[in-house]
Amino acid sequence: MHGTIEKRKKAGWLALMVANTAIDLFLPTVVFALLAPTGLPVVIRLSLGGTLLAAKAIGGGLQTGAFRWRFAIVVTAVSTAVLIGCYLGGCADTTSMVASTVVAGLIIVGDLLRTRLRGNRTHPIDRFAVLVLAEVVAGIVLTSISGDARFVLARSSLYIAVAGIVILASAWTEHPFMRDALKPVAAKGDPLRAEGFDRTWLKSARFRLIYRFVTATLGAVLLADAVLRVVVIYSYSSDQAGESSLVSGLPLIVLIGLWLFINRTFVVPRAERLLDLEMTEASRISDADHELTAG
């Protein structure tokens, strides 16, 4: 019974992770299509989709169970108001987009500073928030260069590339990205198993290699997608932004699917077996200690 419950929890976590990824991939395209009847310029519609995606990103992944709804809504509302307000006020498309991007960046920076200065650890700085901030800065540069819709779509490629570089670089640190991401799954909600995870990390070079490999391959997948996304985007004309936005997301679906299949089928189970061995050994030592104490 307990094993069934754990499997359901794990399946639920994976479902949320897939849903979270699907939203990241298709939200800008869905917003772009829904706003078609408004007659807004292509770049403005794409930018609105990007604003929603950025707000979702800094709110946190849905699978974390601690999504910051209020903060995400504030970022969305303010950035959207600035974008539409500037556009309706007669500003150029690029100027409106830059203004909205700057405002979003200021909100993010202000939130990061507020939590640090007040010593508030409830919402600590995470890697994803930092990546979003990097995307915001990159967006200012790109939108300042051109109002071409393909430049707007290319913003996501740069964001994905930055994420890939950061994740890939973490593979050689003491806290590879996937070590931290998969530890709660491996622990299955058991504090003793979480402690066993940390012990196995310290004891087993093979265990460390597995999580470094999973992290490095994820970083490589994101970098490959960033390149392919740009290639696909620029294989379409600027007037076909909607089609290129949808098609450019397909390589990531395929690459992530392969990455998940290979690692979940062949790689991660080896780490789970090493953790199980550590837990068995810890249980044996504990039982021996109890016997000695009783004797």
XYZ file of N, CA and C in Angstrom, residues 41-272:
696
model
N 0.018 44.546 -33.405
C 1.161 44.111 -34.214
C 1.716 42.778 -33.717
N 2.344 42.055 -34.617
C 2.896 40.744 -34.289
C 3.843 40.815 -33.102
N 4.756 41.788 -33.112
C 5.756 41.861 -32.057
C 5.134 42.162 -30.698
N 4.039 42.933 -30.694
C 3.366 43.250 -29.433
C 2.683 41.998 -28.886
N 2.037 41.239 -29.756
C 1.369 40.013 -29.310
C 2.373 38.989 -28.782
N 3.495 38.860 -29.469
C 4.522 37.934 -29.009
C 5.127 38.397 -27.690
N 5.289 39.703 -27.552
C 5.865 40.246 -26.321
C 4.929 40.018 -25.138
N 3.623 40.107 -25.366
C 2.659 39.850 -24.287
C 2.750 38.398 -23.826
N 2.905 37.489 -24.785
C 3.092 36.086 -24.425
C 4.369 35.883 -23.636
N 5.434 36.574 -24.040
C 6.704 36.490 -23.316
C 6.598 37.051 -21.912
N 5.791 38.106 -21.750
C 5.588 38.696 -20.425
C 4.923 37.696 -19.479
N 3.913 36.995 -19.974
C 3.241 35.985 -19.155
C 4.195 34.854 -18.787
N 5.022 34.452 -19.753
C 5.955 33.356 -19.496
C 7.005 33.766 -18.463
N 7.495 35.010 -18.564
C 8.478 35.495 -17.593
C 7.875 35.559 -16.187
N 6.615 36.020 -16.117
C 5.940 36.095 -14.816
C 5.770 34.706 -14.218
N 5.415 33.742 -15.060
C 5.283 32.365 -14.582
C 6.620 31.826 -14.093
N 7.677 32.160 -14.831
C 9.006 31.659 -14.478
C 9.453 32.162 -13.107
N 9.271 33.450 -12.847
C 9.727 33.986 -11.568
C 8.777 33.629 -10.431
N 7.567 33.166 -10.797
C 6.660 32.679 -9.761
C 7.102 31.321 -9.237
N 7.897 30.603 -10.061
C 8.390 29.289 -9.657
C 7.720 28.196 -10.460
N 8.365 27.039 -10.552
C 7.783 25.905 -11.263
C 6.526 25.406 -10.579
N 5.549 24.986 -11.363
C 4.294 24.495 -10.785
C 4.507 23.258 -9.932
N 5.531 22.453 -10.289
C 5.762 21.207 -9.555
C 6.370 21.425 -8.178
N 6.790 22.656 -7.872
C 7.396 22.917 -6.570
C 6.366 22.975 -5.452
N 5.104 23.254 -5.810
C 4.067 23.366 -4.800
C 4.107 24.677 -4.048
N 4.957 25.603 -4.478
C 5.069 26.898 -3.792
C 5.098 28.033 -4.811
N 4.204 27.942 -5.796
C 4.162 28.960 -6.845
C 3.729 30.300 -6.264
N 4.439 31.372 -6.634
C 4.167 32.717 -6.091
C 3.136 33.424 -6.969
N 1.886 33.092 -6.755
C 0.819 33.606 -7.601
C 0.726 35.133 -7.551
N 0.763 35.702 -6.374
C 0.608 37.148 -6.250
C 1.710 37.902 -6.967
N 2.933 37.440 -6.789
C 4.062 38.114 -7.418
C 3.981 37.982 -8.936
N 3.602 36.779 -9.411
C 3.470 36.560 -10.852
C 2.390 37.459 -11.439
N 1.283 37.617 -10.718
C 0.189 38.479 -11.191
C 0.626 39.934 -11.244
N 1.382 40.380 -10.241
C 1.864 41.765 -10.220
C 2.767 42.038 -11.417
N 3.711 41.126 -11.660
C 4.624 41.292 -12.791
C 3.845 41.322 -14.102
N 2.888 40.416 -14.254
C 2.083 40.358 -15.476
C 1.282 41.638 -15.674
N 0.582 42.059 -14.620
C -0.295 43.223 -14.727
C 0.483 44.497 -15.032
N 1.552 44.727 -14.299
C 2.318 45.968 -14.477
C 3.008 45.994 -15.840
N 3.672 44.897 -16.193
C 4.394 44.846 -17.470
C 3.441 44.984 -18.652
N 2.286 44.314 -18.559
C 1.305 44.397 -19.632
C 0.740 45.802 -19.746
N 0.456 46.425 -18.608
C -0.081 47.788 -18.609
C 0.901 48.761 -19.247
N 2.174 48.603 -18.926
C 3.192 49.484 -19.513
C 3.293 49.264 -21.013
N 3.300 47.996 -21.429
C 3.421 47.668 -22.855
C 2.252 48.236 -23.659
N 1.027 47.928 -23.230
C -0.160 48.388 -23.949
C -0.305 49.906 -23.838
N -0.002 50.443 -22.642
C -0.115 51.884 -22.444
C 0.809 52.664 -23.368
N 2.056 52.212 -23.462
C 3.018 52.885 -24.342
C 2.591 52.771 -25.803
N 2.120 51.574 -26.189
C 1.720 51.367 -27.590
C 0.526 52.248 -27.948
N -0.513 52.231 -27.083
C -1.699 53.053 -27.347
C -1.399 54.542 -27.238
N -0.350 54.870 -26.489
C 0.038 56.265 -26.352
C 0.832 56.795 -27.535
N 1.084 55.943 -28.520
C 1.760 56.391 -29.728
C 3.230 56.024 -29.816
N 3.741 55.281 -28.842
C 5.147 54.883 -28.886
C 5.349 53.787 -29.936
N 6.548 53.686 -30.453
C 6.877 52.645 -31.413
C 6.827 51.278 -30.739
N 6.668 50.231 -31.558
C 6.589 48.878 -31.010
C 7.808 48.557 -30.156
N 8.998 48.852 -30.697
C 10.231 48.533 -29.981
C 10.328 49.298 -28.674
N 9.964 50.577 -28.702
C 10.005 51.404 -27.483
C 9.061 50.836 -26.423
N 7.876 50.426 -26.838
C 6.897 49.864 -25.900
C 7.426 48.586 -25.276
N 8.055 47.736 -26.094
C 8.586 46.477 -25.601
C 9.739 46.697 -24.636
N 10.621 47.619 -24.985
C 11.763 47.910 -24.106
C 11.279 48.451 -22.763
N 10.285 49.359 -22.803
C 9.754 49.936 -21.566
C 9.170 48.845 -20.672
N 8.401 47.934 -21.273
C 7.808 46.838 -20.509
C 8.882 45.925 -19.923
N 9.920 45.655 -20.719
C 11.003 44.783 -20.265
C 11.769 45.413 -19.108
N 12.028 46.705 -19.217
C 12.754 47.406 -18.147
C 11.959 47.375 -16.851
N 10.656 47.615 -16.949
C 9.803 47.599 -15.756
C 9.809 46.217 -15.110
N 9.693 45.170 -15.936
C 9.724 43.797 -15.399
C 11.044 43.530 -14.693
N 12.148 43.996 -15.323
C 13.467 43.806 -14.711
C 13.589 44.524 -13.378
N 13.048 45.734 -13.300
C 13.106 46.494 -12.045
C 12.306 45.800 -10.938
N 11.162 45.232 -11.292
C 10.347 44.524 -10.301
C 11.102 43.313 -9.759
N 11.740 42.574 -10.672
C 12.489 41.382 -10.260
C 13.655 41.767 -9.353
N 14.413 42.784 -9.771
C 15.554 43.235 -8.962
C 15.082 43.711 -7.603
N 13.988 44.481 -7.594
C 13.453 44.970 -6.328
C 13.053 43.847 -5.398
N 12.449 42.799 -5.947
C 12.048 41.657 -5.128
C 13.263 40.922 -4.573
N 14.280 40.744 -5.405
C 15.494 40.069 -4.945
C 16.169 40.857 -3.830
N 16.251 42.179 -4.002
C 16.881 43.014 -2.980
C 16.062 43.024 -1.691
N 14.734 43.066 -1.840
C 13.866 43.096 -0.652
C 14.043 41.851 0.200
N 14.063 40.691 -0.448
C 14.189 39.451 0.308
C 15.564 39.324 0.958
N 16.582 39.862 0.283
C 17.942 39.770 0.852
C 18.124 40.756 2.008
N 17.716 42.012 1.804
C 17.943 43.036 2.824
C 17.159 42.762 4.106
N 15.977 42.162 3.958
C 15.158 41.853 5.122
C 15.513 40.501 5.736
N 16.434 39.809 5.092
C 16.816 38.496 5.601
C 15.701 37.488 5.499
N 14.789 37.709 4.549
C 13.642 36.816 4.371
C 14.051 35.615 3.539
N 14.038 34.432 4.143
C 14.432 33.222 3.440
C 13.229 32.427 2.942
N 12.031 33.013 3.079
C 10.846 32.293 2.627
C 10.878 32.085 1.124
N 11.367 33.100 0.415
C 11.493 33.003 -1.035
C 12.938 33.313 -1.414
N 13.848 32.375 -1.192
C 15.255 32.626 -1.488
C 15.499 32.780 -2.980
N 16.622 33.424 -3.300
C 16.984 33.571 -4.699
C 17.245 32.190 -5.281
N 16.570 31.866 -6.369
C 16.827 30.585 -7.015
C 17.439 30.805 -8.389
N 17.938 29.730 -8.951
C 18.640 29.840 -10.217
C 17.706 30.292 -11.330
N 16.460 29.864 -11.268
C 15.538 30.196 -12.337
C 15.247 31.694 -12.358
N 15.115 32.306 -11.175
C 14.885 33.748 -11.120
C 16.064 34.509 -11.713
N 17.255 34.038 -11.430
C 18.447 34.681 -11.978
C 18.470 34.537 -13.498
N 18.071 33.362 -14.000
C 18.034 33.151 -15.442
C 17.011 34.072 -16.103
N 15.869 34.246 -15.466
C 14.851 35.137 -16.003
C 15.381 36.564 -16.065
N 16.090 36.964 -15.026
C 16.670 38.305 -15.010
C 17.661 38.471 -16.162
N 18.452 37.432 -16.425
C 19.392 37.480 -17.550
C 18.635 37.594 -18.865
N 17.501 36.906 -18.973
C 16.692 36.979 -20.185
C 16.118 38.370 -20.369
N 15.732 38.999 -19.256
C 15.187 40.355 -19.325
C 16.228 41.319 -19.886
N 17.441 41.219 -19.369
C 18.525 42.086 -19.851
C 18.797 41.816 -21.333
N 18.846 40.543 -21.697
C 19.078 40.185 -23.097
C 17.939 40.702 -23.979
N 16.730 40.674 -23.458
C 15.582 41.150 -24.214
C 15.683 42.627 -24.539
N 16.219 43.408 -23.596
C 16.397 44.836 -23.838
C 17.323 45.058 -25.029
N 18.406 44.287 -25.041
C 19.384 44.422 -26.132
C 18.761 44.037 -27.466
N 18.084 42.890 -27.495
C 17.517 42.401 -28.752
C 16.425 43.321 -29.286
N 15.526 43.739 -28.410
C 14.428 44.585 -28.880
C 14.903 45.980 -29.240
N 16.056 46.383 -28.736
C 16.623 47.678 -29.115
C 17.208 47.616 -30.521
N 17.592 46.411 -30.946
C 18.215 46.258 -32.265
C 17.172 46.272 -33.373
N 16.079 45.546 -33.161
C 15.101 45.423 -34.239
C 13.740 45.082 -33.685
N 12.701 45.508 -34.410
C 11.334 45.162 -34.055
C 10.868 43.935 -34.817
N 11.773 43.284 -35.524
C 11.463 42.071 -36.271
C 10.894 41.022 -35.322
N 9.761 40.430 -35.705
C 9.121 39.430 -34.844
C 10.052 38.264 -34.558
N 10.937 37.962 -35.505
C 11.854 36.846 -35.290
C 12.857 37.150 -34.189
N 13.206 38.431 -34.010
C 14.072 38.811 -32.893
C 13.373 38.531 -31.574
N 12.073 38.815 -31.545
C 11.314 38.582 -30.317
C 11.301 37.095 -29.983
N 11.067 36.259 -31.001
C 11.073 34.821 -30.777
C 12.457 34.329 -30.374
N 13.491 34.970 -30.917
C 14.863 34.547 -30.611
C 15.228 34.810 -29.161
N 14.462 35.681 -28.479
C 14.729 35.926 -27.064
C 14.666 34.633 -26.262
N 13.692 33.774 -26.606
C 13.561 32.514 -25.868
C 14.770 31.619 -26.106
N 15.381 31.715 -27.305
C 16.571 30.908 -27.595
C 17.731 31.328 -26.708
N 17.897 32.628 -26.539
C 18.980 33.115 -25.689
C 18.745 32.717 -24.239
N 17.492 32.792 -23.823
C 17.133 32.405 -22.461
C 17.433 30.929 -22.221
N 17.047 30.089 -23.191
C 17.300 28.654 -23.078
C 18.800 28.376 -23.089
N 19.546 29.119 -23.919
C 21.000 28.933 -23.986
C 21.658 29.287 -22.652
N 21.222 30.382 -22.047
C 21.770 30.778 -20.741
C 21.474 29.704 -19.702
N 20.236 29.184 -19.728
C 19.865 28.105 -18.800
C 20.746 26.888 -19.024
N 20.979 26.545 -20.295
C 21.815 25.396 -20.610
C 23.231 25.554 -20.108
N 23.795 26.756 -20.278
C 25.165 27.017 -19.822
C 25.272 26.911 -18.309
N 24.303 27.511 -17.605
C 24.320 27.487 -16.141
C 24.172 26.055 -15.626
N 23.241 25.306 -16.197
C 23.028 23.919 -15.770
C 24.252 23.067 -16.082
N 24.812 23.246 -17.273
C 25.999 22.484 -17.669
C 27.170 22.792 -16.741
N 27.363 24.059 -16.409
C 28.465 24.450 -15.518
C 28.281 23.879 -14.118
N 27.022 23.735 -13.676
C 26.765 23.221 -12.320
C 27.127 21.748 -12.186
N 27.267 21.058 -13.324
C 27.550 19.620 -13.287
C 28.858 19.318 -12.573
N 29.780 20.272 -12.563
C 31.092 20.030 -11.959
C 31.228 20.683 -10.587
N 30.111 21.123 -10.018
C 30.112 21.675 -8.671
C 29.633 20.615 -7.687
N 29.598 20.991 -6.415
C 29.100 20.068 -5.396
C 27.582 19.948 -5.420
N 26.938 20.831 -6.138
C 25.474 20.787 -6.229
C 25.033 20.871 -7.682
N 25.245 19.780 -8.438
C 24.716 19.748 -9.806
C 23.213 20.017 -9.799
N 22.729 20.654 -10.831
C 21.326 21.050 -10.905
C 20.381 19.875 -10.648
N 20.644 18.733 -11.276
C 19.732 17.595 -11.146
C 19.897 16.862 -9.820
N 21.013 17.072 -9.130
C 21.126 16.512 -7.783
C 20.076 17.149 -6.884
N 19.994 18.468 -6.924
C 19.023 19.173 -6.090
C 17.596 18.930 -6.567
N 17.415 18.825 -7.904
C 16.063 18.659 -8.448
C 15.493 17.277 -8.161
N 16.341 16.249 -8.204
C 15.861 14.873 -8.053
C 15.967 14.317 -6.637
N 16.645 15.023 -5.755
C 16.776 14.524 -4.381
C 15.422 14.309 -3.714
N 14.458 15.262 -3.818
C 13.153 15.015 -3.189
C 12.456 13.783 -3.767
N 12.642 13.529 -5.065
C 12.020 12.362 -5.691
C 12.663 11.088 -5.167
N 13.995 11.082 -5.091
C 14.710 9.904 -4.600
C 14.411 9.645 -3.127
N 14.229 10.733 -2.357
C 13.966 10.588 -0.920
C 12.552 10.090 -0.639
N 11.618 10.322 -1.580
C 10.234 9.856 -1.433
C 9.576 10.378 -0.156
N 9.960 11.576 0.245
C 9.360 12.180 1.427
C 9.861 11.640 2.744
N 10.876 10.792 2.705
C 11.426 10.181 3.922
C 12.700 10.919 4.333
N 12.713 11.601 5.496
C 13.913 12.330 5.936
C 15.138 11.434 6.059
N 14.943 10.182 6.516
C 16.071 9.257 6.645
C 16.656 8.916 5.275
N 15.776 8.777 4.292
C 16.244 8.476 2.945
C 16.957 9.698 2.345
N 16.489 10.898 2.696
C 17.161 12.125 2.240
C 18.566 12.198 2.819
N 18.711 11.828 4.096
C 20.038 11.785 4.716
C 20.909 10.728 4.034
N 20.285 9.587 3.691
C 21.006 8.531 2.992
C 21.484 8.999 1.625
N 20.682 9.835 0.975
C 21.061 10.402 -0.322
C 22.355 11.204 -0.181
N 22.416 12.052 0.855
C 23.612 12.874 1.075
C 24.830 12.012 1.423
N 24.617 10.955 2.200
C 25.724 10.057 2.532
C 26.246 9.348 1.285
N 25.319 8.907 0.453
C 25.717 8.220 -0.774
C 26.494 9.158 -1.682
N 26.085 10.412 -1.719
C 26.799 11.416 -2.523
C 28.250 11.548 -2.051
N 28.451 11.543 -0.751
C 29.802 11.694 -0.200
C 30.642 10.432 -0.393
N 30.007 9.276 -0.318
C 30.749 8.006 -0.350
C 31.023 7.490 -1.759
N 30.069 7.661 -2.649
C 30.120 6.970 -3.934
C 30.472 7.902 -5.100
N 31.624 7.655 -5.715
C 32.020 8.427 -6.902
C 31.076 8.120 -8.066
N 30.604 6.876 -8.127
C 29.686 6.486 -9.195
C 28.360 7.222 -9.064
N 27.875 7.354 -7.838
C 26.630 8.072 -7.572
C 26.768 9.524 -8.025
N 27.896 10.147 -7.684
C 28.135 11.542 -8.094
C 28.209 11.656 -9.609
N 28.865 10.678 -10.248
C 29.017 10.705 -11.700
C 27.657 10.634 -12.390
N 26.762 9.841 -11.837
C 25.437 9.701 -12.442
C 24.709 11.038 -12.460
N 24.694 11.722 -11.328
C 23.963 12.991 -11.275
C 24.679 14.093 -12.054
N 25.991 14.015 -12.146
C 26.718 14.963 -12.991
C 26.382 14.714 -14.465
N 26.278 13.430 -14.833
C 25.941 13.080 -16.218
C 24.535 13.564 -16.574
N 23.560 13.295 -15.708
C 22.183 13.712 -15.963
C 22.107 15.235 -16.098
N 22.845 15.948 -15.244
C 22.856 17.405 -15.305
C 23.519 17.908 -16.579
N 24.676 17.347 -16.906
C 25.414 17.790 -18.092
C 24.619 17.528 -19.373
N 23.968 16.376 -19.453
C 23.198 16.068 -20.660
C 21.981 16.983 -20.789
N 21.382 17.379 -19.671
C 20.271 18.339 -19.738
C 20.770 19.677 -20.256
N 21.920 20.127 -19.748
C 22.493 21.375 -20.241
C 22.782 21.308 -21.729
N 23.317 20.168 -22.185
C 23.620 19.992 -23.608
C 22.342 20.009 -24.452
N 21.278 19.393 -23.938
C 19.992 19.383 -24.643
C 19.469 20.810 -24.815
N 19.555 21.610 -23.763
C 19.062 22.985 -23.839
C 19.889 23.822 -24.813
N 21.201 23.622 -24.813
C 22.047 24.355 -25.747
C 21.738 23.956 -27.186
N 21.539 22.654 -27.427
C 21.200 22.184 -28.768
C 19.866 22.770 -29.217
N 18.892 22.814 -28.304
C 17.593 23.374 -28.648
C 17.699 24.861 -28.970
N 18.526 25.593 -28.219
C 18.678 27.025 -28.472
C 19.162 27.278 -29.899
N 20.100 26.464 -30.340
C 20.622 26.608 -31.708
C 19.554 26.233 -32.733
N 18.909 25.077 -32.540
C 17.891 24.618 -33.482
C 16.716 25.588 -33.548
N 16.375 26.177 -32.401
C 15.248 27.109 -32.356
C 15.517 28.322 -33.240
N 16.725 28.860 -33.170
C 17.082 30.013 -34.001
C 17.034 29.639 -35.479
N 17.572 28.455 -35.806
C 17.566 27.990 -37.198
C 16.144 27.902 -37.736
N 15.238 27.327 -36.934
C 13.845 27.178 -37.361
C 13.179 28.541 -37.506
N 13.388 29.405 -36.526
C 12.756 30.733 -36.546
C 13.134 31.504 -37.799
N 14.400 31.473 -38.149
C 14.850 32.252 -39.295
C 14.671 31.530 -40.624
N 14.126 30.315 -40.578
C 13.763 29.643 -41.821
C 12.383 30.101 -42.300
N 11.670 30.841 -41.442
C 10.379 31.424 -41.790
C 10.537 32.925 -41.977
N 9.578 33.523 -42.664
C 9.597 34.979 -42.821
C 9.045 35.626 -41.559
N 9.258 36.915 -41.433
C 8.790 37.643 -40.254
C 7.272 37.595 -40.138
N 6.571 37.509 -41.286
C 5.108 37.471 -41.272
C 4.554 36.129 -40.808
N 5.415 35.121 -40.732
C 4.983 33.788 -40.314
C 5.420 33.487 -38.878
N 5.394 34.518 -38.045
C 5.875 34.383 -36.666
C 5.095 33.338 -35.880
N 3.772 33.280 -36.094
C 2.972 32.314 -35.362
C 3.362 30.884 -35.683
N 3.523 30.589 -36.966
C 3.908 29.243 -37.375
C 5.304 28.878 -36.876
N 6.246 29.828 -37.011
C 7.620 29.533 -36.588
C 7.715 29.361 -35.076
N 6.870 30.092 -34.336
C 6.872 29.951 -32.878
C 6.448 28.548 -32.480
N 5.430 28.006 -33.160
C 4.949 26.662 -32.842
C 5.963 25.597 -33.246
N 6.464 25.693 -34.466
C 7.388 24.687 -34.972
C 8.715 24.721 -34.213
N 9.167 25.920 -33.817
C 10.467 26.030 -33.139
C 10.468 25.354 -31.777
N 9.277 25.090 -31.226
C 9.213 24.404 -29.938
C 9.286 22.896 -30.040
N 9.130 22.357 -31.264
C 9.120 20.905 -31.440
C 10.455 20.229 -31.134
N 11.619 20.812 -31.541
C 12.886 20.143 -31.221
C 13.082 19.899 -29.733
N 12.658 20.855 -28.891
C 12.835 20.674 -27.450
C 11.985 19.524 -26.933
N 10.773 19.375 -27.484
C 9.910 18.274 -27.067
C 10.583 16.941 -27.368
N 11.151 16.827 -28.568
C 11.818 15.589 -28.973
C 13.064 15.351 -28.128
N 13.891 16.386 -27.978
C 15.144 16.245 -27.236
C 14.899 15.920 -25.763
N 13.946 16.628 -25.149
C 13.632 16.367 -23.744
C 13.038 14.970 -23.584
N 12.218 14.564 -24.557
C 11.643 13.228 -24.506
C 12.720 12.148 -24.527
N 13.701 12.304 -25.411
C 14.812 11.353 -25.479
C 15.645 11.384 -24.213
N 15.893 12.597 -23.712
C 16.682 12.759 -22.485
C 15.997 12.066 -21.308
N 14.695 12.274 -21.182
C 13.945 11.646 -20.100
C 13.964 10.127 -20.229
N 13.742 9.628 -21.450
C 13.693 8.178 -21.662
C 15.030 7.524 -21.316
N 16.112 8.078 -21.836
C 17.440 7.483 -21.614
C 17.822 7.522 -20.143
N 17.661 8.673 -19.523
C 18.090 8.809 -18.133
C 17.170 8.067 -17.176
N 15.866 8.124 -17.427
C 14.939 7.452 -16.513
C 14.999 5.934 -16.661
N 15.332 5.459 -17.872
C 15.357 4.017 -18.118
C 16.694 3.379 -17.765
N 17.788 4.055 -18.096
C 19.105 3.426 -17.985
C 20.033 4.038 -16.928
N 19.863 5.318 -16.611
C 20.845 6.003 -15.767
C 20.376 6.163 -14.324
N 19.250 6.841 -14.126
C 18.766 7.129 -12.777
C 18.516 5.864 -11.950
N 17.994 4.755 -12.539
C 17.805 3.529 -11.733
C 19.097 3.041 -11.087
N 20.243 3.292 -11.705
C 21.513 2.883 -11.109
C 21.784 3.695 -9.835
N 21.452 4.963 -9.876
C 21.609 5.794 -8.678
C 20.651 5.341 -7.585
N 19.438 4.973 -7.974
C 18.459 4.491 -6.991
C 18.939 3.209 -6.316
